[in-house]
């Protein structure tokens, strides 16, 4: 028996139907459970077709999907092997590695001291009406419904709740697209979005984003070539920390209507970003699904996000959700209490927004003093220009500061070197950290230096 026979046995045992999707699922499941270990050599397409009684084209189609999802890798002369799983936070250092840094600025976390203190909120919720359990699991109370509509700023055809934006995103993508389809995303882009696309077997099609705008010429060509779904951040863009111009948003709405395309609009910041007069979902409500998170604005432990958009799409998502994926009435009550609290809306959130702006301005002023410009103007992300990513990362690590390498967010467009950090984790040390970042940003690549 050769080393291929056990692999064939695992794949054969996992096949529930003789088709490409079943083959994909069998390999994916075995790779996730460890039945097929990382690096395991896989049978050739011809062998699989013969042993599983499938056509070569069926196996080839399945193999292409698995390569696209990052489950297997194929080399010209080395055959196909199970690939090392891609971690969702691969653009950040592993947690064990992070422990050696005093300043952990890579993750996009908000400042806990600038968020709502949930203890008082929970006391008020505990004194409220009893929770109904299963009979009330799909309800959105009237006060919460009105608060959510005020938050999104338009009248959607349908609204539903989920526990988090990232968790809901795969179901939204499956409702509007399919395996093998291209999905337009920004370049640079939040890496987790492209990981999700790869896991779903979809292809990320880059659309350059710069100066607070998506490249409309590239977007138009992508749509003209057949892409029918875009995944956009139109309130504030991660990683650049730039608000998207109202004109750019309006032009995107026009392209969506012209090509009959759908956009998934993602908002992680809410009122931490200055109010804008326009939202993509408000301009093309029939073509946009808006996902709104409250984790940065209110608190990450309020596990509720809002999904608004066309009823046909949200009904499909609702049907596909497993029975246990409804939002707890406790969390709904906590969110309602926060969104309807005048102190939260008129004092706490504006104060947090002002503090993040002050931290941003400290960094911008420090860089302007040496002729460098940080363009970030909203939210928690700071997109810092550097002469060399490698030199900056090494110097900052020596200063016990972790940031994210800018190239980790890139999808192929040639771009100037940057590093990314979160203002939420800067705390009260903006002055010190901005000076350290500035010093690191000025370091040129070693092979470019004069000795």
Short mmCIF file of C-alpha atoms in Angstrom, two decimals:
data_model
loop_
_atom_site.label_atom_id
_atom_site.label_comp_id
_atom_site.label_asym_id
_atom_site.label_seq_id
_atom_site.Cartn_x
_atom_site.Cartn_y
_atom_site.Cartn_z
CA UNK A 1 0.00 0.00 0.00
CA UNK A 2 1.42 3.43 -0.95
CA UNK A 3 0.87 6.71 0.92
CA UNK A 4 -1.94 7.72 -1.45
CA UNK A 5 -4.24 4.82 -0.52
CA UNK A 6 -5.09 6.08 3.02
CA UNK A 7 -5.75 9.55 1.61
CA UNK A 8 -8.09 8.07 -0.99
CA UNK A 9 -9.87 6.18 1.74
CA UNK A 10 -10.45 9.34 3.79
CA UNK A 11 -11.77 11.25 0.79
CA UNK A 12 -13.97 8.38 -0.35
CA UNK A 13 -15.45 7.99 3.14
CA UNK A 14 -16.32 11.70 3.22
CA UNK A 15 -18.10 11.75 -0.12
CA UNK A 16 -21.88 11.89 0.24
CA UNK A 17 -22.60 12.38 -3.48
CA UNK A 18 -20.65 11.82 -6.69
CA UNK A 19 -20.16 15.48 -7.61
CA UNK A 20 -17.65 18.34 -7.33
CA UNK A 21 -19.25 19.98 -4.29
CA UNK A 22 -19.19 16.73 -2.33
CA UNK A 23 -15.51 16.25 -3.19
CA UNK A 24 -14.72 19.78 -2.03
CA UNK A 25 -16.61 19.22 1.22
CA UNK A 26 -14.89 15.87 1.85
CA UNK A 27 -11.39 17.30 1.46
CA UNK A 28 -12.24 20.47 3.37
CA UNK A 29 -13.74 18.54 6.29
CA UNK A 30 -10.81 16.11 6.47
CA UNK A 31 -8.28 18.94 6.37
CA UNK A 32 -10.09 20.77 9.18
CA UNK A 33 -10.34 17.70 11.41
CA UNK A 34 -6.74 16.66 10.78
CA UNK A 35 -7.61 13.40 9.02
CA UNK A 36 -5.63 14.90 6.17
CA UNK A 37 -2.58 16.44 7.78
CA UNK A 38 -0.83 19.56 6.54
CA UNK A 39 1.55 18.59 3.74
CA UNK A 40 -0.20 15.30 2.97
CA UNK A 41 0.29 14.32 -0.68
CA UNK A 42 -2.97 14.07 -2.59
CA UNK A 43 -3.86 11.76 -5.48
CA UNK A 44 -3.62 13.08 -9.02
CA UNK A 45 -6.75 14.30 -10.75
CA UNK A 46 -6.66 11.26 -13.02
CA UNK A 47 -6.39 8.88 -10.05
CA UNK A 48 -9.25 10.56 -8.21
CA UNK A 49 -11.44 10.51 -11.30
CA UNK A 50 -10.79 6.80 -11.79
CA UNK A 51 -11.14 5.76 -8.13
CA UNK A 52 -14.20 7.92 -7.35
CA UNK A 53 -15.90 7.30 -10.70
CA UNK A 54 -16.00 10.98 -11.56
CA UNK A 55 -15.08 12.80 -14.74
CA UNK A 56 -11.74 14.57 -14.97
CA UNK A 57 -13.56 17.89 -15.41
CA UNK A 58 -15.54 17.32 -12.18
CA UNK A 59 -12.37 16.64 -10.17
CA UNK A 60 -10.59 19.58 -11.83
CA UNK A 61 -13.44 21.89 -10.87
CA UNK A 62 -13.32 20.69 -7.26
CA UNK A 63 -9.53 21.03 -7.14
CA UNK A 64 -9.71 24.59 -8.49
CA UNK A 65 -12.17 25.51 -5.72
CA UNK A 66 -9.94 23.97 -3.04
CA UNK A 67 -6.88 25.82 -4.35
CA UNK A 68 -8.88 29.05 -4.38
CA UNK A 69 -10.00 28.45 -0.79
CA UNK A 70 -6.40 27.83 0.29
CA UNK A 71 -7.13 24.26 1.41
CA UNK A 72 -4.69 22.64 -1.01
CA UNK A 73 -1.70 23.85 -2.99
CA UNK A 74 -0.61 22.55 -6.36
CA UNK A 75 2.93 22.66 -7.69
CA UNK A 76 3.97 21.98 -11.25
CA UNK A 77 6.14 18.97 -10.44
CA UNK A 78 5.33 18.36 -6.79
CA UNK A 79 1.66 17.46 -7.22
CA UNK A 80 -1.05 18.61 -4.83
CA UNK A 81 -0.77 18.73 -1.06
CA UNK A 82 -2.88 19.87 1.87
CA UNK A 83 -1.94 23.49 2.57
CA UNK A 84 -1.25 25.03 5.94
CA UNK A 85 -4.48 26.66 7.20
CA UNK A 86 -4.63 30.44 6.88
CA UNK A 87 -5.28 32.06 10.23
CA UNK A 88 -7.96 34.75 10.24
CA UNK A 89 -5.56 37.13 11.99
CA UNK A 90 -2.51 36.25 9.92
CA UNK A 91 -1.68 39.95 9.45
CA UNK A 92 -1.09 40.24 13.22
CA UNK A 93 1.50 38.52 15.33
CA UNK A 94 0.36 35.36 17.17
CA UNK A 95 -0.81 35.96 20.76
CA UNK A 96 2.23 34.29 22.30
CA UNK A 97 4.47 36.51 20.24
CA UNK A 98 2.42 39.59 21.16
CA UNK A 99 3.13 39.07 24.87
CA UNK A 100 6.65 40.43 24.47
CA UNK A 101 5.38 43.84 23.33
CA UNK A 102 4.50 46.56 25.79
CA UNK A 103 2.49 48.53 23.21
CA UNK A 104 0.24 46.30 21.12
CA UNK A 105 -1.07 48.63 18.46
CA UNK A 106 -1.64 46.18 15.58
CA UNK A 107 -5.18 45.06 16.44
CA UNK A 108 -8.08 47.39 15.69
CA UNK A 109 -9.48 47.36 19.21
CA UNK A 110 -11.19 50.40 20.76
CA UNK A 111 -10.05 51.94 24.04
CA UNK A 112 -12.05 50.26 26.87
CA UNK A 113 -11.92 53.51 28.86
CA UNK A 114 -13.79 55.31 26.08
CA UNK A 115 -16.65 52.82 25.85
CA UNK A 116 -19.94 52.50 27.66
CA UNK A 117 -19.70 51.07 31.18
CA UNK A 118 -22.10 48.15 30.84
CA UNK A 119 -22.51 47.57 34.55
CA UNK A 120 -25.06 50.36 34.96
CA UNK A 121 -26.77 49.33 31.74
CA UNK A 122 -27.10 45.74 32.93
CA UNK A 123 -28.67 46.90 36.20
CA UNK A 124 -31.31 48.82 34.26
CA UNK A 125 -31.96 45.88 31.97
CA UNK A 126 -32.32 43.56 34.97
CA UNK A 127 -35.02 45.85 36.37
CA UNK A 128 -36.92 45.83 33.08
CA UNK A 129 -39.54 43.40 31.69
CA UNK A 130 -38.98 39.66 31.91
CA UNK A 131 -37.37 37.95 28.93
CA UNK A 132 -39.73 35.82 26.84
CA UNK A 133 -37.24 33.20 25.65
CA UNK A 134 -38.06 31.27 22.48
CA UNK A 135 -41.40 32.97 21.70
CA UNK A 136 -39.64 36.33 21.45
CA UNK A 137 -36.42 35.23 19.78
CA UNK A 138 -37.05 36.98 16.45
CA UNK A 139 -38.59 40.15 17.82
CA UNK A 140 -37.08 43.61 17.46
CA UNK A 141 -38.76 45.79 20.10
CA UNK A 142 -40.28 49.01 18.75
CA UNK A 143 -37.87 51.27 20.66
CA UNK A 144 -34.84 49.33 19.39
CA UNK A 145 -36.27 49.25 15.85
CA UNK A 146 -36.67 53.04 15.83
CA UNK A 147 -33.21 53.56 17.31
CA UNK A 148 -31.65 51.34 14.64
CA UNK A 149 -33.43 53.21 11.84
CA UNK A 150 -32.16 56.49 13.27
CA UNK A 151 -28.68 54.97 13.43
CA UNK A 152 -28.58 53.78 9.79
CA UNK A 153 -30.20 56.97 8.51
CA UNK A 154 -32.59 55.56 5.91
CA UNK A 155 -35.73 53.43 5.60
CA UNK A 156 -34.69 49.91 4.53
CA UNK A 157 -37.10 47.34 3.15
CA UNK A 158 -36.12 44.88 5.88
CA UNK A 159 -34.04 44.74 9.05
CA UNK A 160 -32.65 41.84 11.07
CA UNK A 161 -30.18 41.30 13.89
CA UNK A 162 -27.11 39.11 14.12
CA UNK A 163 -24.46 38.60 16.75
CA UNK A 164 -21.62 40.26 14.81
CA UNK A 165 -20.75 41.63 11.38
CA UNK A 166 -17.87 39.23 10.71
CA UNK A 167 -20.03 36.22 11.61
CA UNK A 168 -22.89 37.41 9.40
CA UNK A 169 -20.73 38.25 6.41
CA UNK A 170 -20.32 34.69 5.04
CA UNK A 171 -24.10 34.17 5.05
CA UNK A 172 -24.68 37.50 3.30
CA UNK A 173 -22.08 36.61 0.67
CA UNK A 174 -23.67 33.22 0.09
CA UNK A 175 -27.06 34.89 -0.29
CA UNK A 176 -25.89 37.27 -3.04
CA UNK A 177 -23.06 35.32 -4.69
CA UNK A 178 -21.72 31.79 -5.14
CA UNK A 179 -18.57 29.70 -5.07
CA UNK A 180 -16.16 30.65 -7.83
CA UNK A 181 -17.62 34.13 -8.30
CA UNK A 182 -15.53 37.32 -8.18
CA UNK A 183 -16.25 39.88 -5.46
CA UNK A 184 -14.92 43.41 -5.72
CA UNK A 185 -13.01 44.65 -2.65
CA UNK A 186 -10.77 47.61 -1.90
CA UNK A 187 -7.00 47.52 -2.23
CA UNK A 188 -5.69 47.83 0.47
CA UNK A 189 -8.26 45.80 2.38
CA UNK A 190 -8.93 44.42 5.86
CA UNK A 191 -7.28 40.96 5.54
CA UNK A 192 -10.07 39.04 7.26
CA UNK A 193 -12.46 39.95 4.43
CA UNK A 194 -10.27 38.26 1.83
CA UNK A 195 -9.80 35.25 4.11
CA UNK A 196 -13.59 34.86 4.31
CA UNK A 197 -13.90 35.10 0.52
CA UNK A 198 -11.22 32.45 0.06
CA UNK A 199 -12.93 30.14 2.56
CA UNK A 200 -16.17 30.51 0.59
CA UNK A 201 -14.41 29.73 -2.67
CA UNK A 202 -14.90 33.27 -4.01
CA UNK A 203 -12.27 35.47 -5.63
CA UNK A 204 -11.28 38.90 -4.32
CA UNK A 205 -11.07 41.37 -7.22
CA UNK A 206 -9.07 44.42 -6.12
CA UNK A 207 -10.35 47.97 -6.62
CA UNK A 208 -7.72 50.58 -5.68
CA UNK A 209 -8.67 52.90 -2.83
CA UNK A 210 -6.76 56.13 -2.25
CA UNK A 211 -7.37 59.72 -1.19
CA UNK A 212 -10.75 58.85 0.30
CA UNK A 213 -12.20 57.33 -2.85
CA UNK A 214 -12.58 54.04 -4.68
CA UNK A 215 -11.13 54.07 -8.21
CA UNK A 216 -14.32 54.42 -10.26
CA UNK A 217 -12.67 53.55 -13.56
CA UNK A 218 -11.41 50.23 -12.19
CA UNK A 219 -14.75 49.60 -10.46
CA UNK A 220 -16.59 50.18 -13.73
CA UNK A 221 -14.29 47.83 -15.61
CA UNK A 222 -14.67 45.16 -12.91
CA UNK A 223 -18.46 45.40 -13.12
CA UNK A 224 -18.37 45.44 -16.93
CA UNK A 225 -16.31 42.21 -16.82
CA UNK A 226 -19.07 40.44 -14.89
CA UNK A 227 -18.48 41.05 -11.18
CA UNK A 228 -21.88 41.52 -9.55
CA UNK A 229 -21.03 41.89 -5.86
CA UNK A 230 -18.89 44.56 -4.18
CA UNK A 231 -17.80 44.57 -0.52
CA UNK A 232 -17.25 48.18 0.54
CA UNK A 233 -16.42 50.28 3.58
CA UNK A 234 -17.98 53.62 2.76
CA UNK A 235 -18.14 55.34 6.16
CA UNK A 236 -14.48 55.02 7.11
CA UNK A 237 -12.05 52.74 5.32
CA UNK A 238 -9.90 50.17 7.14
CA UNK A 239 -6.86 50.22 7.01
CA UNK A 240 -6.40 53.76 5.67
CA UNK A 241 -8.60 55.52 8.25
CA UNK A 242 -10.08 57.73 5.54
CA UNK A 243 -13.69 58.84 5.20
CA UNK A 244 -15.07 58.12 1.75
CA UNK A 245 -16.19 61.25 -0.07
CA UNK A 246 -19.92 61.79 -0.60
CA UNK A 247 -19.30 62.26 -4.32
CA UNK A 248 -17.54 58.91 -4.57
CA UNK A 249 -20.38 57.17 -2.73
CA UNK A 250 -22.96 58.75 -5.05
CA UNK A 251 -21.01 57.63 -8.13
CA UNK A 252 -20.81 54.08 -6.75
CA UNK A 253 -24.59 54.04 -6.29
CA UNK A 254 -24.94 55.00 -9.95
CA UNK A 255 -22.66 52.15 -11.03
CA UNK A 256 -24.60 49.63 -8.93
CA UNK A 257 -27.84 50.61 -10.64
CA UNK A 258 -26.29 50.72 -14.10
CA UNK A 259 -24.86 47.21 -13.87
CA UNK A 260 -27.52 45.64 -11.64
CA UNK A 261 -24.86 44.88 -9.03
CA UNK A 262 -25.12 44.44 -5.26
CA UNK A 263 -22.95 46.07 -2.60
CA UNK A 264 -22.33 44.84 0.93
CA UNK A 265 -21.70 48.04 2.88
CA UNK A 266 -19.82 47.50 6.15
CA UNK A 267 -19.81 50.03 9.01
CA UNK A 268 -17.70 49.19 12.06
CA UNK A 269 -17.50 52.72 13.46
CA UNK A 270 -21.01 54.18 13.67
CA UNK A 271 -21.03 57.56 15.36
CA UNK A 272 -17.31 57.42 16.11
CA UNK A 273 -17.10 58.92 12.62
CA UNK A 274 -18.44 62.42 12.04
CA UNK A 275 -21.92 62.39 10.55
CA UNK A 276 -21.97 62.25 6.76
CA UNK A 277 -24.85 63.58 4.63
CA UNK A 278 -25.03 60.42 2.53
CA UNK A 279 -24.82 56.66 2.93
CA UNK A 280 -24.58 54.20 0.04
CA UNK A 281 -27.57 52.21 1.32
CA UNK A 282 -29.66 55.38 1.38
CA UNK A 283 -28.80 56.16 -2.25
CA UNK A 284 -29.45 52.67 -3.64
CA UNK A 285 -31.46 50.80 -0.98
CA UNK A 286 -32.59 48.11 -3.43
CA UNK A 287 -28.97 47.27 -4.28
CA UNK A 288 -27.22 47.50 -0.89
CA UNK A 289 -27.05 45.33 2.22
CA UNK A 290 -25.76 47.41 5.14
CA UNK A 291 -24.00 45.68 8.05
CA UNK A 292 -23.68 47.87 11.15
CA UNK A 293 -21.53 46.96 14.16
CA UNK A 294 -21.66 48.51 17.64
CA UNK A 295 -18.49 46.91 19.04
CA UNK A 296 -16.22 49.95 18.65
CA UNK A 297 -18.82 52.62 19.35
CA UNK A 298 -20.51 51.06 22.39
CA UNK A 299 -18.82 47.85 23.59
CA UNK A 300 -17.60 44.57 22.01
CA UNK A 301 -19.52 42.55 24.61
CA UNK A 302 -22.82 43.85 23.23
CA UNK A 303 -22.98 41.03 20.70
CA UNK A 304 -25.51 42.57 18.33
CA UNK A 305 -25.16 43.86 14.78
CA UNK A 306 -27.84 45.18 12.46
CA UNK A 307 -28.38 44.03 8.88
CA UNK A 308 -30.58 46.20 6.66
CA UNK A 309 -31.43 45.80 3.00
CA UNK A 310 -33.75 44.20 0.44
CA UNK A 311 -36.27 41.79 1.96
CA UNK A 312 -35.50 39.11 -0.65
CA UNK A 313 -31.87 38.89 0.52
CA UNK A 314 -32.53 39.10 4.26
CA UNK A 315 -35.28 36.46 4.03
CA UNK A 316 -32.79 34.13 2.37
CA UNK A 317 -30.25 34.74 5.14
CA UNK A 318 -32.89 34.19 7.81
CA UNK A 319 -33.92 30.83 6.35
CA UNK A 320 -30.32 29.66 6.12
CA UNK A 321 -29.45 30.51 9.71
CA UNK A 322 -29.32 27.58 12.07
CA UNK A 323 -31.91 27.52 14.83
CA UNK A 324 -29.45 28.66 17.48
CA UNK A 325 -28.17 31.72 15.64
CA UNK A 326 -30.68 34.22 16.97
CA UNK A 327 -29.65 37.19 19.08
CA UNK A 328 -30.22 36.93 22.83
CA UNK A 329 -33.01 39.14 24.17
CA UNK A 330 -30.59 40.20 26.91
CA UNK A 331 -28.15 41.57 24.33
CA UNK A 332 -30.99 43.23 22.44
CA UNK A 333 -32.12 44.93 25.63
CA UNK A 334 -28.58 46.11 26.40
CA UNK A 335 -28.20 47.56 22.89
CA UNK A 336 -31.60 49.26 23.13
CA UNK A 337 -30.67 50.78 26.49
CA UNK A 338 -27.43 52.16 25.03
CA UNK A 339 -28.91 53.50 21.79
CA UNK A 340 -31.78 55.24 23.59
CA UNK A 341 -29.64 56.72 26.38
CA UNK A 342 -29.09 60.47 25.93
CA UNK A 343 -25.87 60.35 27.93
CA UNK A 344 -24.42 57.71 25.60
CA UNK A 345 -25.44 59.48 22.40
CA UNK A 346 -24.79 63.08 23.43
CA UNK A 347 -21.84 62.72 25.81
CA UNK A 348 -19.95 59.40 25.83
CA UNK A 349 -19.72 58.69 22.09
CA UNK A 350 -18.88 62.31 21.13
CA UNK A 351 -16.21 62.35 23.85
CA UNK A 352 -14.68 59.15 22.48
CA UNK A 353 -14.76 60.55 18.96
CA UNK A 354 -13.01 63.73 20.14
CA UNK A 355 -10.35 61.77 22.03
CA UNK A 356 -9.54 59.59 19.01
CA UNK A 357 -9.34 62.75 16.88
CA UNK A 358 -6.94 64.32 19.38
CA UNK A 359 -4.69 61.25 19.31
CA UNK A 360 -4.76 61.27 15.50
CA UNK A 361 -3.82 64.95 15.43
CA UNK A 362 -0.83 64.29 17.73
CA UNK A 363 0.55 61.76 15.24
CA UNK A 364 -0.23 63.96 12.24
CA UNK A 365 1.53 66.98 13.78
CA UNK A 366 4.60 64.92 14.72
CA UNK A 367 4.93 63.65 11.14
CA UNK A 368 4.25 67.03 9.53
CA UNK A 369 7.20 68.41 11.51
CA UNK A 370 9.51 66.25 9.37
CA UNK A 371 7.65 66.68 6.10
CA UNK A 372 5.56 63.49 6.23
CA UNK A 373 1.79 63.38 5.88
CA UNK A 374 -0.60 61.03 7.64
CA UNK A 375 -3.82 61.28 5.64
CA UNK A 376 -6.08 59.30 8.02
CA UNK A 377 -8.96 61.53 9.12
CA UNK A 378 -11.54 59.37 10.90
CA UNK A 379 -12.10 56.26 13.01
CA UNK A 380 -9.51 54.19 14.83
CA UNK A 381 -7.16 53.23 11.98
CA UNK A 382 -3.95 55.16 11.43
CA UNK A 383 -2.20 54.53 8.09
CA UNK A 384 1.38 55.67 8.65
CA UNK A 385 3.79 56.29 5.74
CA UNK A 386 7.28 54.88 6.21
CA UNK A 387 10.45 54.78 4.15
CA UNK A 388 10.78 51.03 4.70
CA UNK A 389 8.24 48.67 6.27
CA UNK A 390 10.96 46.23 7.26
CA UNK A 391 13.19 48.80 8.93
CA UNK A 392 10.23 50.42 10.68
CA UNK A 393 8.94 47.10 12.00
CA UNK A 394 12.38 46.11 13.32
CA UNK A 395 12.92 49.45 15.05
CA UNK A 396 9.44 49.48 16.58
CA UNK A 397 9.86 45.90 17.81
CA UNK A 398 13.07 47.01 19.50
CA UNK A 399 10.99 49.72 21.20
CA UNK A 400 8.48 47.04 22.30
CA UNK A 401 5.83 48.40 19.91
CA UNK A 402 3.82 46.12 17.63
CA UNK A 403 2.13 47.46 14.51
CA UNK A 404 0.83 45.77 11.36
CA UNK A 405 2.85 45.72 8.17
CA UNK A 406 1.01 47.75 5.51
CA UNK A 407 1.79 45.29 2.72
CA UNK A 408 -0.25 42.66 4.60
CA UNK A 409 -3.35 44.63 3.58
CA UNK A 410 -2.39 44.88 -0.10
CA UNK A 411 -3.91 42.85 -2.93
CA UNK A 412 -1.44 43.55 -5.69
CA UNK A 413 -1.63 47.26 -6.44
CA UNK A 414 1.83 48.80 -6.14
CA UNK A 415 1.65 51.14 -3.17
CA UNK A 416 3.96 53.21 -1.02
CA UNK A 417 5.13 51.48 2.20
CA UNK A 418 3.01 51.99 5.31
CA UNK A 419 2.38 50.52 8.73
CA UNK A 420 -1.04 50.31 10.36
CA UNK A 421 -1.97 50.86 13.98
CA UNK A 422 -5.09 51.40 16.07
CA UNK A 423 -5.63 54.65 17.94
CA UNK A 424 -7.76 52.69 20.39
CA UNK A 425 -4.69 51.10 21.95
CA UNK A 426 -2.53 54.22 22.11
CA UNK A 427 -4.02 55.32 25.43
CA UNK A 428 -2.51 58.39 27.03
CA UNK A 429 0.89 57.98 25.36
CA UNK A 430 0.21 59.60 21.99
CA UNK A 431 3.18 61.94 22.33
CA UNK A 432 5.71 59.23 23.14
CA UNK A 433 4.37 56.77 20.58
CA UNK A 434 4.12 59.35 17.79
CA UNK A 435 7.80 60.24 18.33
CA UNK A 436 8.79 56.55 18.18
CA UNK A 437 6.70 55.99 15.05
CA UNK A 438 8.19 59.07 13.40
CA UNK A 439 11.74 57.90 14.12
CA UNK A 440 10.97 54.45 12.68
CA UNK A 441 9.24 55.95 9.62
CA UNK A 442 12.40 57.81 8.61
CA UNK A 443 14.63 54.73 8.51
CA UNK A 444 15.59 53.92 4.93
CA UNK A 445 16.21 50.38 3.62
CA UNK A 446 19.70 49.23 4.52
CA UNK A 447 20.71 48.58 0.92
CA UNK A 448 19.76 52.18 0.10
CA UNK A 449 21.83 53.76 2.86
CA UNK A 450 25.27 55.27 2.36
CA UNK A 451 28.08 53.98 4.55
#
